[in-house]
Short mmCIF file of C-alpha atoms in Angstrom, two decimals:
data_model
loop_
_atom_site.label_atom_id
_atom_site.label_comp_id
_atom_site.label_asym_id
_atom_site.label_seq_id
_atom_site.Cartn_x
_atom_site.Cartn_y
_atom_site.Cartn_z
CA UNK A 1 -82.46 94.14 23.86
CA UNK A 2 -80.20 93.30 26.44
CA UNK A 3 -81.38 89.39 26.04
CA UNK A 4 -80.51 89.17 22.39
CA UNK A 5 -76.99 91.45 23.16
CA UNK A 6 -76.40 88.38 25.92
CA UNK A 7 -77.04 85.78 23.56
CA UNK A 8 -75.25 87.39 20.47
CA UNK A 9 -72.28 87.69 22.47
CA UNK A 10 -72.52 83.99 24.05
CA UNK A 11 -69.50 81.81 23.27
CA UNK A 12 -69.82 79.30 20.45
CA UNK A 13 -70.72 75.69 22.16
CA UNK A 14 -67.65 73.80 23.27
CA UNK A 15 -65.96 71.37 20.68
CA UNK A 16 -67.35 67.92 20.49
CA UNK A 17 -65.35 64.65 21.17
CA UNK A 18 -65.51 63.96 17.79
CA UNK A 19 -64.16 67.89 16.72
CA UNK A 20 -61.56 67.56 19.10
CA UNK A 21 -60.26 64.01 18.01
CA UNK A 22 -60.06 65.24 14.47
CA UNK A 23 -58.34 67.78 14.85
CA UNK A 24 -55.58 65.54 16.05
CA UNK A 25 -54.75 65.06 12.99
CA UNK A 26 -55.47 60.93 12.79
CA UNK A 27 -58.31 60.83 10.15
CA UNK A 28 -62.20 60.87 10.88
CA UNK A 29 -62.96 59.14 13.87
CA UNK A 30 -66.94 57.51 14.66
CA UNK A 31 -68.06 57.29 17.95
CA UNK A 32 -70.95 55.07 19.34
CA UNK A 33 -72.80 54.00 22.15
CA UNK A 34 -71.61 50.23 23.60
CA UNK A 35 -74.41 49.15 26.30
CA UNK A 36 -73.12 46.36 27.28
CA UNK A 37 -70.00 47.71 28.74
CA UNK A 38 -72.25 51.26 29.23
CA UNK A 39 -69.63 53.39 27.60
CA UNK A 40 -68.84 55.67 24.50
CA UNK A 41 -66.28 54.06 22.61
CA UNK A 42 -64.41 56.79 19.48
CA UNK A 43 -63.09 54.93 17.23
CA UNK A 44 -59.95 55.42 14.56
CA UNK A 45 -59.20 51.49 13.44
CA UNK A 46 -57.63 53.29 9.88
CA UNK A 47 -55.01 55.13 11.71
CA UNK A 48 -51.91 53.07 11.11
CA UNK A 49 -49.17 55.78 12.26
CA UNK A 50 -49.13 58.31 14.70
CA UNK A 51 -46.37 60.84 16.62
CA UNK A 52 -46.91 60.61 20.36
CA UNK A 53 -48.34 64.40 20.11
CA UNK A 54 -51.17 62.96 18.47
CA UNK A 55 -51.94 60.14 20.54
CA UNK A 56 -51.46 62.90 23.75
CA UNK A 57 -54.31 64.78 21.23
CA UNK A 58 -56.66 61.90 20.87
CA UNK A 59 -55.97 61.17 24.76
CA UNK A 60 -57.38 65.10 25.89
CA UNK A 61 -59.84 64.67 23.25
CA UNK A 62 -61.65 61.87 24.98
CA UNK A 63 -62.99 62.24 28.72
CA UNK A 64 -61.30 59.43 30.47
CA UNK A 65 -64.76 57.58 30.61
CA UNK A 66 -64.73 57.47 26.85
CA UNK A 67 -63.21 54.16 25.49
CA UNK A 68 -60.70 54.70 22.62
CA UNK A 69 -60.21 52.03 20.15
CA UNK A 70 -57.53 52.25 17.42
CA UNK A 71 -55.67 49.67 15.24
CA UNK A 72 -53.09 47.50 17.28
CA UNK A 73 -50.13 49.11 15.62
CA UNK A 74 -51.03 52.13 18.12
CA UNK A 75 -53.47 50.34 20.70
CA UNK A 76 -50.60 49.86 23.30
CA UNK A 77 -48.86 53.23 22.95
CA UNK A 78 -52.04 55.30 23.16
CA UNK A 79 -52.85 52.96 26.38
CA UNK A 80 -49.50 53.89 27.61
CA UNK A 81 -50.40 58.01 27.54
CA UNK A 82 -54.17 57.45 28.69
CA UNK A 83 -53.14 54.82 31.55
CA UNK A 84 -50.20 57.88 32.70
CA UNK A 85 -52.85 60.58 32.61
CA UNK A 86 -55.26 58.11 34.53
CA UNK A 87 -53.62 57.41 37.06
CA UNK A 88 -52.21 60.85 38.10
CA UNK A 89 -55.93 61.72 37.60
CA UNK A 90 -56.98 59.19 40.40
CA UNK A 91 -53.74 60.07 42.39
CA UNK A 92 -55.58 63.63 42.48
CA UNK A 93 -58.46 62.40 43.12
CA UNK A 94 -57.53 60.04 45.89
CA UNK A 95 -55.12 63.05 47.37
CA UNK A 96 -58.19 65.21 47.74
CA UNK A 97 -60.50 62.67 49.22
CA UNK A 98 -58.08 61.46 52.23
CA UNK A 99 -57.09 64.51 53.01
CA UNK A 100 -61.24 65.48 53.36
CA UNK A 101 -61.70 62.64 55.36
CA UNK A 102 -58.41 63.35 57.66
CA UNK A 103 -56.55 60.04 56.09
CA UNK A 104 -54.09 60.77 54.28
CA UNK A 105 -51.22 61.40 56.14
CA UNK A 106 -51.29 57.92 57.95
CA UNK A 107 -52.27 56.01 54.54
CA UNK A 108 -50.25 52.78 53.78
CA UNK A 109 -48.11 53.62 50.69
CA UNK A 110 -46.98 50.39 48.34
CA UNK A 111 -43.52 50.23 46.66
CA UNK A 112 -43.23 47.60 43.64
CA UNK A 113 -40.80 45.06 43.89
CA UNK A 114 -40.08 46.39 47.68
CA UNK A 115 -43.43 46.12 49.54
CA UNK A 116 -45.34 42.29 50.51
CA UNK A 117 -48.77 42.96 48.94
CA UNK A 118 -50.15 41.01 51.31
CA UNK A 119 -49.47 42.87 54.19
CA UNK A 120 -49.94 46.49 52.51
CA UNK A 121 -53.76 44.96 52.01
CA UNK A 122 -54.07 44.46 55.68
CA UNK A 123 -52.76 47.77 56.11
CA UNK A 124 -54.74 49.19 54.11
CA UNK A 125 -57.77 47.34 55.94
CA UNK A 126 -56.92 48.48 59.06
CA UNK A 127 -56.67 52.23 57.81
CA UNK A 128 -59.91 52.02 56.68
CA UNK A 129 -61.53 50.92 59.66
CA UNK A 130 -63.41 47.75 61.44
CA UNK A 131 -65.81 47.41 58.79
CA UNK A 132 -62.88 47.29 55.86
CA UNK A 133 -61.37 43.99 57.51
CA UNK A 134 -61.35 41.13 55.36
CA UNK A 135 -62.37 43.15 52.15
CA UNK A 136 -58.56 42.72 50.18
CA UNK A 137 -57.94 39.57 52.01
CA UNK A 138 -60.08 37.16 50.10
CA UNK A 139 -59.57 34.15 48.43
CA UNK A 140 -58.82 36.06 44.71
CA UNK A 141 -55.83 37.64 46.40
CA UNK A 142 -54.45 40.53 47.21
CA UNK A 143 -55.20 42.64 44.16
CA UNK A 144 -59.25 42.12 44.14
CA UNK A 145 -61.55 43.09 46.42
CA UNK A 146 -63.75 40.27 47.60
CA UNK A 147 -67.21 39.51 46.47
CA UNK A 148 -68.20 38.20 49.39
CA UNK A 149 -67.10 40.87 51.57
CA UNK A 150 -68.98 43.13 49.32
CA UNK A 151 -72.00 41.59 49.31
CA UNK A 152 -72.00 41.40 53.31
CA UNK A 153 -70.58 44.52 53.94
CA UNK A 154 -69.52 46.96 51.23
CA UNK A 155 -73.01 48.16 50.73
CA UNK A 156 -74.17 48.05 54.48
CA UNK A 157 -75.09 51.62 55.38
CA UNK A 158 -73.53 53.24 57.86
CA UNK A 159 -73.42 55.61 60.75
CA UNK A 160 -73.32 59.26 59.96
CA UNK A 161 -69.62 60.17 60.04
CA UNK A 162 -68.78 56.98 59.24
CA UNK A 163 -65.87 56.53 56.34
CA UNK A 164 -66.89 54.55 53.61
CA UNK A 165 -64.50 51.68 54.02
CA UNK A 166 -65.13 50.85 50.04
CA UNK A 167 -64.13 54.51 48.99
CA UNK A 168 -61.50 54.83 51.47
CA UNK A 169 -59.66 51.26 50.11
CA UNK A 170 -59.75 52.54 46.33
CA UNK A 171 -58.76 56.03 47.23
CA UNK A 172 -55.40 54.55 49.47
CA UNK A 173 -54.65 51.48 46.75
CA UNK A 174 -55.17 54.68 44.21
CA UNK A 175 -53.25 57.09 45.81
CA UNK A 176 -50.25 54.17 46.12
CA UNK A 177 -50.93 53.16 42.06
CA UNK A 178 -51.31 49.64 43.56
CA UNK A 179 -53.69 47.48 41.38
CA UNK A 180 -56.90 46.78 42.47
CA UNK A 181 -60.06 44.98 40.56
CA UNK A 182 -63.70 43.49 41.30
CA UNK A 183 -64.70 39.80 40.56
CA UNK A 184 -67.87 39.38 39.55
CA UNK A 185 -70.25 39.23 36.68
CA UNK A 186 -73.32 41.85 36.01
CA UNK A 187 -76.79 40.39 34.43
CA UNK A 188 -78.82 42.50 32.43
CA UNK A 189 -82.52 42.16 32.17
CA UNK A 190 -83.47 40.91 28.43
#
């Protein structure tokens, strides 16, 4: 008796992506699978108009993982809302983890248009430890970490109580908002 009580009582299942994006108000939206770039992608290429409420909607609607497509009349404003919630979502993020790892007070902070990005990577290496050196300072420049160091020593396990020198770099460049990207190219089995 008590069972069936518990599950008469149970909350109706959360709202689906999809239930959520419509109610924004923008039409019917589709969502599908992409494996290539291993993502859900939602869809609303009819949606021509939109008040920045809406797009802030569709934004909350999606998890941040979820790739939103929409016609290019909106494309860049909706980018502009999802890139602002981003990156104050990996400004959290990257708070929380230096501060776990006792690194954030000393982290390397980047200005635009006032700090060298050359020498905030170095600093950045050098907060992260010996085995960070040479990781931002590779021939793509200062805004990609290198392939080559990551090959040699961005997988490399380490010593219990070690920092991850990969986590720690995106966590600092993230906590900064400084830009930073991989080169490389994935194969898939056929």
């Amino acid at each position: 008796m008590i069972l069936l009580a518990a599950l008469l009582l149970q909350a109706a299942p959360p709202p689906t992506t999809l239930q959520r994006a419509t109610a924004c108000g923008l039409g019917t939206p589709t969502m599908r699978f992409e494996r290539v770039l291993d993502m859900d992608i939602l869809s609303l290429p009819a949606a021509t108009s939109a008040t920045d409420a809406q797009l802030s909607c569709l934004d909350e609607a999606a998890t941040l993982d979820t790739r939103v497509e929409l016609s290019p009349a909106l494309q860049p404003r909706f980018d502009r809302i999802r890139n602002t919630r981003a990156a104050a979502f990996m400004k959290s993020e990257a708070t929380s983890w230096l501060t776990q790892h006792g690194l954030l007070e000393r982290a390397p902070r980047f200005t635009p248009g006032t700090s060298d990005p050359k020498a905030y990577v170095r600093a950045v290496e050098a907060h992260c430890g010996p085995a960070a050196a040479g990781a931002l300072s590779g021939p793509y420049g200062p805004g990609a970490i290198d392939p080559a160091w990551l090959a040699r020593d961005g997988v490399r396990v380490r010593q219990p109580g070690d920092v991850d020198p990969l986590a720690c770099m995106l966590n600092v460049t993230a906590l900064s908002g400084y830009p930073l990207g991989f080169i490389g190219n994935e194969t898939y089995a056929r």
